[in-house]
CSV table of C-alpha atoms in Angstrom, one decimal:
chain,number,residue,atom,x,y,z
A,1,UNK,CA,63.2,74.5,69.9
A,2,UNK,CA,61.8,77.8,68.2
A,3,UNK,CA,65.0,78.6,66.8
A,4,UNK,CA,65.4,75.2,65.5
A,5,UNK,CA,62.0,74.9,64.3
A,6,UNK,CA,62.4,78.7,62.5
A,7,UNK,CA,65.8,77.3,60.6
A,8,UNK,CA,63.6,74.8,59.1
A,9,UNK,CA,60.5,76.6,57.7
A,10,UNK,CA,60.5,79.8,55.5
A,11,UNK,CA,57.4,80.0,57.8
A,12,UNK,CA,58.7,81.2,60.5
A,13,UNK,CA,61.2,83.8,62.9
A,14,UNK,CA,62.2,82.9,65.9
A,15,UNK,CA,63.2,85.9,68.8
A,16,UNK,CA,64.7,85.5,71.9
A,17,UNK,CA,65.0,88.4,74.0
A,18,UNK,CA,66.3,89.7,77.0
A,19,UNK,CA,63.7,91.2,78.8
A,20,UNK,CA,65.1,93.8,81.0
A,21,UNK,CA,67.0,95.5,78.2
A,22,UNK,CA,62.9,96.1,76.1
A,23,UNK,CA,61.2,96.9,79.0
A,24,UNK,CA,58.2,98.3,76.8
A,25,UNK,CA,58.3,95.2,74.8
A,26,UNK,CA,57.7,93.0,78.0
A,27,UNK,CA,55.0,95.2,79.3
A,28,UNK,CA,53.3,95.0,76.2
A,29,UNK,CA,52.7,91.4,76.6
A,30,UNK,CA,53.1,91.5,80.5
A,31,UNK,CA,56.2,89.4,80.8
A,32,UNK,CA,56.5,88.5,85.2
A,33,UNK,CA,58.0,85.2,84.4
A,34,UNK,CA,61.0,83.6,82.1
A,35,UNK,CA,60.9,81.8,80.1
A,36,UNK,CA,57.6,84.1,78.3
A,37,UNK,CA,56.6,82.6,74.7
A,38,UNK,CA,55.0,84.5,72.3
A,39,UNK,CA,53.1,83.4,69.4
A,40,UNK,CA,51.5,85.1,66.6
A,41,UNK,CA,51.0,86.3,63.1
A,42,UNK,CA,53.8,87.5,61.5
A,43,UNK,CA,52.2,91.4,61.9
A,44,UNK,CA,51.8,90.7,66.0
A,45,UNK,CA,48.4,89.9,65.7
A,46,UNK,CA,46.4,86.9,67.5
A,47,UNK,CA,48.9,86.3,70.4
A,48,UNK,CA,49.2,83.5,72.5
A,49,UNK,CA,51.1,83.3,75.1
A,50,UNK,CA,52.7,80.6,77.9
A,51,UNK,CA,54.6,81.1,80.6
A,52,UNK,CA,57.6,78.5,81.2
A,53,UNK,CA,59.3,75.9,79.8
A,54,UNK,CA,57.5,74.5,76.9
A,55,UNK,CA,57.4,70.5,75.8
A,56,UNK,CA,58.2,70.5,72.2
A,57,UNK,CA,54.1,68.8,71.6
A,58,UNK,CA,52.8,72.0,73.1
A,59,UNK,CA,55.0,74.1,71.1
A,60,UNK,CA,53.5,73.0,68.2
A,61,UNK,CA,50.6,72.9,69.0
A,62,UNK,CA,50.4,76.2,69.5
A,63,UNK,CA,51.8,76.9,66.2
A,64,UNK,CA,48.9,75.1,65.2
A,65,UNK,CA,46.3,77.3,66.9
A,66,UNK,CA,48.1,80.4,65.6
A,67,UNK,CA,47.1,79.6,62.5
A,68,UNK,CA,43.5,79.0,63.9
A,69,UNK,CA,44.5,74.9,63.1
A,70,UNK,CA,43.8,72.5,65.9
A,71,UNK,CA,47.0,69.3,66.1
A,72,UNK,CA,45.5,66.2,66.3
A,73,UNK,CA,47.6,63.2,66.8
A,74,UNK,CA,46.0,59.5,66.8
A,75,UNK,CA,46.4,56.2,65.7
A,76,UNK,CA,49.1,53.7,66.6
A,77,UNK,CA,51.0,54.9,64.2
A,78,UNK,CA,50.9,58.6,65.6
A,79,UNK,CA,49.3,59.6,62.1
A,80,UNK,CA,49.2,64.2,62.2
A,81,UNK,CA,46.2,65.4,61.2
A,82,UNK,CA,45.3,69.5,61.3
A,83,UNK,CA,41.7,70.6,61.3
A,84,UNK,CA,39.9,74.2,62.1
A,85,UNK,CA,40.0,75.2,65.3
A,86,UNK,CA,36.2,75.1,66.5
A,87,UNK,CA,35.3,77.0,69.2
A,88,UNK,CA,35.7,73.9,71.2
A,89,UNK,CA,39.2,73.7,70.7
A,90,UNK,CA,40.1,76.9,71.5
B,1,UNK,CA,88.0,88.9,76.6
B,2,UNK,CA,84.9,88.2,77.9
B,3,UNK,CA,85.3,84.6,77.3
B,4,UNK,CA,87.3,82.5,79.2
B,5,UNK,CA,89.7,80.5,77.7
B,6,UNK,CA,88.7,77.3,78.8
B,7,UNK,CA,84.9,78.1,76.5
B,8,UNK,CA,87.0,79.3,73.7
B,9,UNK,CA,88.4,76.4,73.6
B,10,UNK,CA,85.5,74.0,73.8
B,11,UNK,CA,83.0,76.6,71.3
B,12,UNK,CA,85.6,76.5,68.4
B,13,UNK,CA,86.2,72.6,68.9
B,14,UNK,CA,81.8,72.3,68.6
B,15,UNK,CA,82.8,74.8,65.0
B,16,UNK,CA,85.6,73.1,63.6
B,17,UNK,CA,83.4,69.1,64.5
B,18,UNK,CA,79.7,70.8,63.7
B,19,UNK,CA,79.4,73.8,61.2
B,20,UNK,CA,78.8,73.2,57.8
B,21,UNK,CA,77.9,76.7,55.8
B,22,UNK,CA,79.4,79.6,56.8
B,23,UNK,CA,77.2,82.0,59.1
B,24,UNK,CA,76.8,85.2,58.9
B,25,UNK,CA,75.7,87.5,61.9
B,26,UNK,CA,74.9,90.8,61.1
B,27,UNK,CA,75.3,92.5,64.2
B,28,UNK,CA,72.7,96.0,64.2
B,29,UNK,CA,74.0,98.4,67.5
B,30,UNK,CA,73.1,101.7,67.9
B,31,UNK,CA,76.7,103.2,70.1
B,32,UNK,CA,76.0,105.0,72.9
B,33,UNK,CA,76.7,108.7,72.9
B,34,UNK,CA,78.2,109.5,76.2
B,35,UNK,CA,76.1,112.0,76.9
B,36,UNK,CA,74.5,111.7,80.2
B,37,UNK,CA,71.3,114.1,80.7
B,38,UNK,CA,71.0,115.0,84.2
B,39,UNK,CA,67.6,114.3,85.6
B,40,UNK,CA,66.7,111.4,83.1
B,41,UNK,CA,67.4,107.7,83.4
B,42,UNK,CA,69.7,106.1,81.0
B,43,UNK,CA,68.2,103.1,79.1
B,44,UNK,CA,70.0,100.5,79.0
B,45,UNK,CA,72.2,99.9,75.7
B,46,UNK,CA,74.0,96.8,75.6
B,47,UNK,CA,75.7,97.2,71.8
B,48,UNK,CA,79.4,97.5,73.3
B,49,UNK,CA,79.3,94.6,74.8
B,50,UNK,CA,77.6,92.7,72.7
B,51,UNK,CA,79.3,93.8,69.8
B,52,UNK,CA,82.5,92.4,71.9
B,53,UNK,CA,81.3,89.0,72.3
B,54,UNK,CA,79.9,88.5,69.0
B,55,UNK,CA,83.7,89.4,67.6
B,56,UNK,CA,84.9,87.4,70.4
B,57,UNK,CA,82.9,84.7,68.7
B,58,UNK,CA,83.6,85.6,65.1
B,59,UNK,CA,87.5,84.5,66.1
B,60,UNK,CA,86.7,80.7,67.1
B,61,UNK,CA,85.1,79.7,63.3
B,62,UNK,CA,86.4,80.8,60.1
B,63,UNK,CA,83.1,80.1,58.5
B,64,UNK,CA,81.4,82.2,60.7
B,65,UNK,CA,81.5,86.1,59.5
B,66,UNK,CA,80.2,89.2,61.8
B,67,UNK,CA,78.7,92.2,59.4
B,68,UNK,CA,78.0,95.3,62.3
B,69,UNK,CA,75.7,98.0,61.1
B,70,UNK,CA,75.4,101.5,63.2
B,71,UNK,CA,72.0,101.7,62.7
B,72,UNK,CA,72.7,105.5,63.7
B,73,UNK,CA,74.7,105.9,60.9
B,74,UNK,CA,72.5,103.8,58.6
B,75,UNK,CA,68.9,103.8,59.1
B,76,UNK,CA,67.7,102.2,55.9
B,77,UNK,CA,69.6,98.8,56.5
B,78,UNK,CA,67.6,97.6,59.8
B,79,UNK,CA,64.6,99.4,58.0
B,80,UNK,CA,64.9,96.9,55.4
B,81,UNK,CA,66.0,94.0,58.2
B,82,UNK,CA,62.7,95.0,59.7
B,83,UNK,CA,64.7,96.2,63.1
B,84,UNK,CA,63.3,97.7,66.0
B,85,UNK,CA,65.1,97.3,68.5
B,86,UNK,CA,68.9,97.4,69.4
B,87,UNK,CA,70.8,95.1,70.1
B,88,UNK,CA,70.0,93.1,67.4
B,89,UNK,CA,71.5,90.2,65.8
B,90,UNK,CA,70.7,88.2,63.0
B,91,UNK,CA,72.4,84.4,62.3
B,92,UNK,CA,71.9,83.8,58.4
B,93,UNK,CA,73.5,80.6,57.0
B,94,UNK,CA,72.6,79.5,53.2
B,95,UNK,CA,68.8,80.8,54.2
B,96,UNK,CA,67.4,84.5,55.6
B,97,UNK,CA,67.8,85.3,59.1
B,98,UNK,CA,64.3,83.9,60.6
B,99,UNK,CA,66.9,82.8,63.9
B,100,UNK,CA,67.7,86.4,65.8
B,101,UNK,CA,68.4,87.7,69.3
B,102,UNK,CA,67.8,91.1,70.6
B,103,UNK,CA,70.1,91.7,73.7
B,104,UNK,CA,73.1,90.3,75.0
B,105,UNK,CA,73.0,87.1,75.4
B,106,UNK,CA,74.9,86.1,78.5
B,107,UNK,CA,74.4,84.0,81.2
B,108,UNK,CA,72.5,80.7,79.7
B,109,UNK,CA,71.5,82.4,76.6
B,110,UNK,CA,75.3,82.4,75.3
B,111,UNK,CA,74.8,78.8,74.9
B,112,UNK,CA,71.3,79.6,72.8
B,113,UNK,CA,73.5,81.7,70.8
B,114,UNK,CA,76.1,79.6,69.8
B,115,UNK,CA,73.6,76.5,69.6
B,116,UNK,CA,72.2,79.4,66.9
B,117,UNK,CA,74.8,79.6,65.0
B,118,UNK,CA,75.6,75.7,64.5
B,119,UNK,CA,71.8,75.1,63.9
B,120,UNK,CA,71.8,78.1,60.9
B,121,UNK,CA,75.1,76.5,59.6
B,122,UNK,CA,73.2,72.6,59.0
B,123,UNK,CA,72.4,71.8,55.2
B,124,UNK,CA,68.4,69.7,56.3
B,125,UNK,CA,68.1,70.9,60.6
B,126,UNK,CA,68.0,68.4,63.1
B,127,UNK,CA,63.6,67.4,63.3
B,128,UNK,CA,61.8,65.3,63.6
B,129,UNK,CA,59.1,63.7,61.6
B,130,UNK,CA,56.4,65.3,64.1
B,131,UNK,CA,57.6,68.9,63.9
B,132,UNK,CA,57.8,68.6,59.8
B,133,UNK,CA,54.6,67.9,59.6
B,134,UNK,CA,53.8,70.2,61.6
B,135,UNK,CA,55.5,73.1,60.1
B,136,UNK,CA,54.7,72.0,56.9
B,137,UNK,CA,50.8,73.1,57.5
B,138,UNK,CA,51.1,75.7,58.8
B,139,UNK,CA,49.7,78.4,55.7
B,140,UNK,CA,50.8,81.4,56.7
B,141,UNK,CA,54.0,82.9,58.2
B,142,UNK,CA,54.5,83.5,62.0
B,143,UNK,CA,56.4,85.4,64.8
B,144,UNK,CA,57.3,83.5,68.3
B,145,UNK,CA,59.2,85.7,70.7
B,146,UNK,CA,60.8,84.1,73.5
B,147,UNK,CA,61.5,86.7,76.5
B,148,UNK,CA,64.8,85.0,78.9
B,149,UNK,CA,66.7,87.1,82.0
B,150,UNK,CA,70.0,86.6,81.9
B,151,UNK,CA,71.1,83.8,84.8
């Protein structure tokens, strides 16, 4: 999922990291189970961590959350909109 | 050989059928010095195994080009590419390298490597409409890091 999306937009870079080979980085994000996915801004700030396999909608939602947006899927045609994420959605 | 003959045939066939654009694989490595310091734990470094694996993969399609960069000899190249850990694998299709692996892609992740090569080779990545809309909304550059272990 990560690599597929990264290939579709210049906004996203996707790294697959072998946790045992890079223990310092794994410890930084307190990786204790795999897969663990860390979403962040390109400079590494504002990281959000998810443990376990992520359904596509959760993966996409995490991207928007890091960007300060909220995912809203509603209506019969699954109209998709984004809005500023308020305190309640964080 | 790290890749069994039976698997080589399957991968070769898949590449023949699915690779569209040429793919460049940049492999950043730091070869082992061979120096063992008593009393000091050796840091794991799978550079040589990763190099062998990717050389075998690159042999399976004429559309794949493998570039090997020794970061000990060419630090500037690694800095320019933003590579701070090795071994690092950067897959490049028509666009710049946003699909990367760090560490030896073994076990399940070997399948992810083959999948990644196929993905970056496509003119139009096969994503659905919802994913495309979300990506269009992103206001700034993001990074996703997926931590895995060999299985």
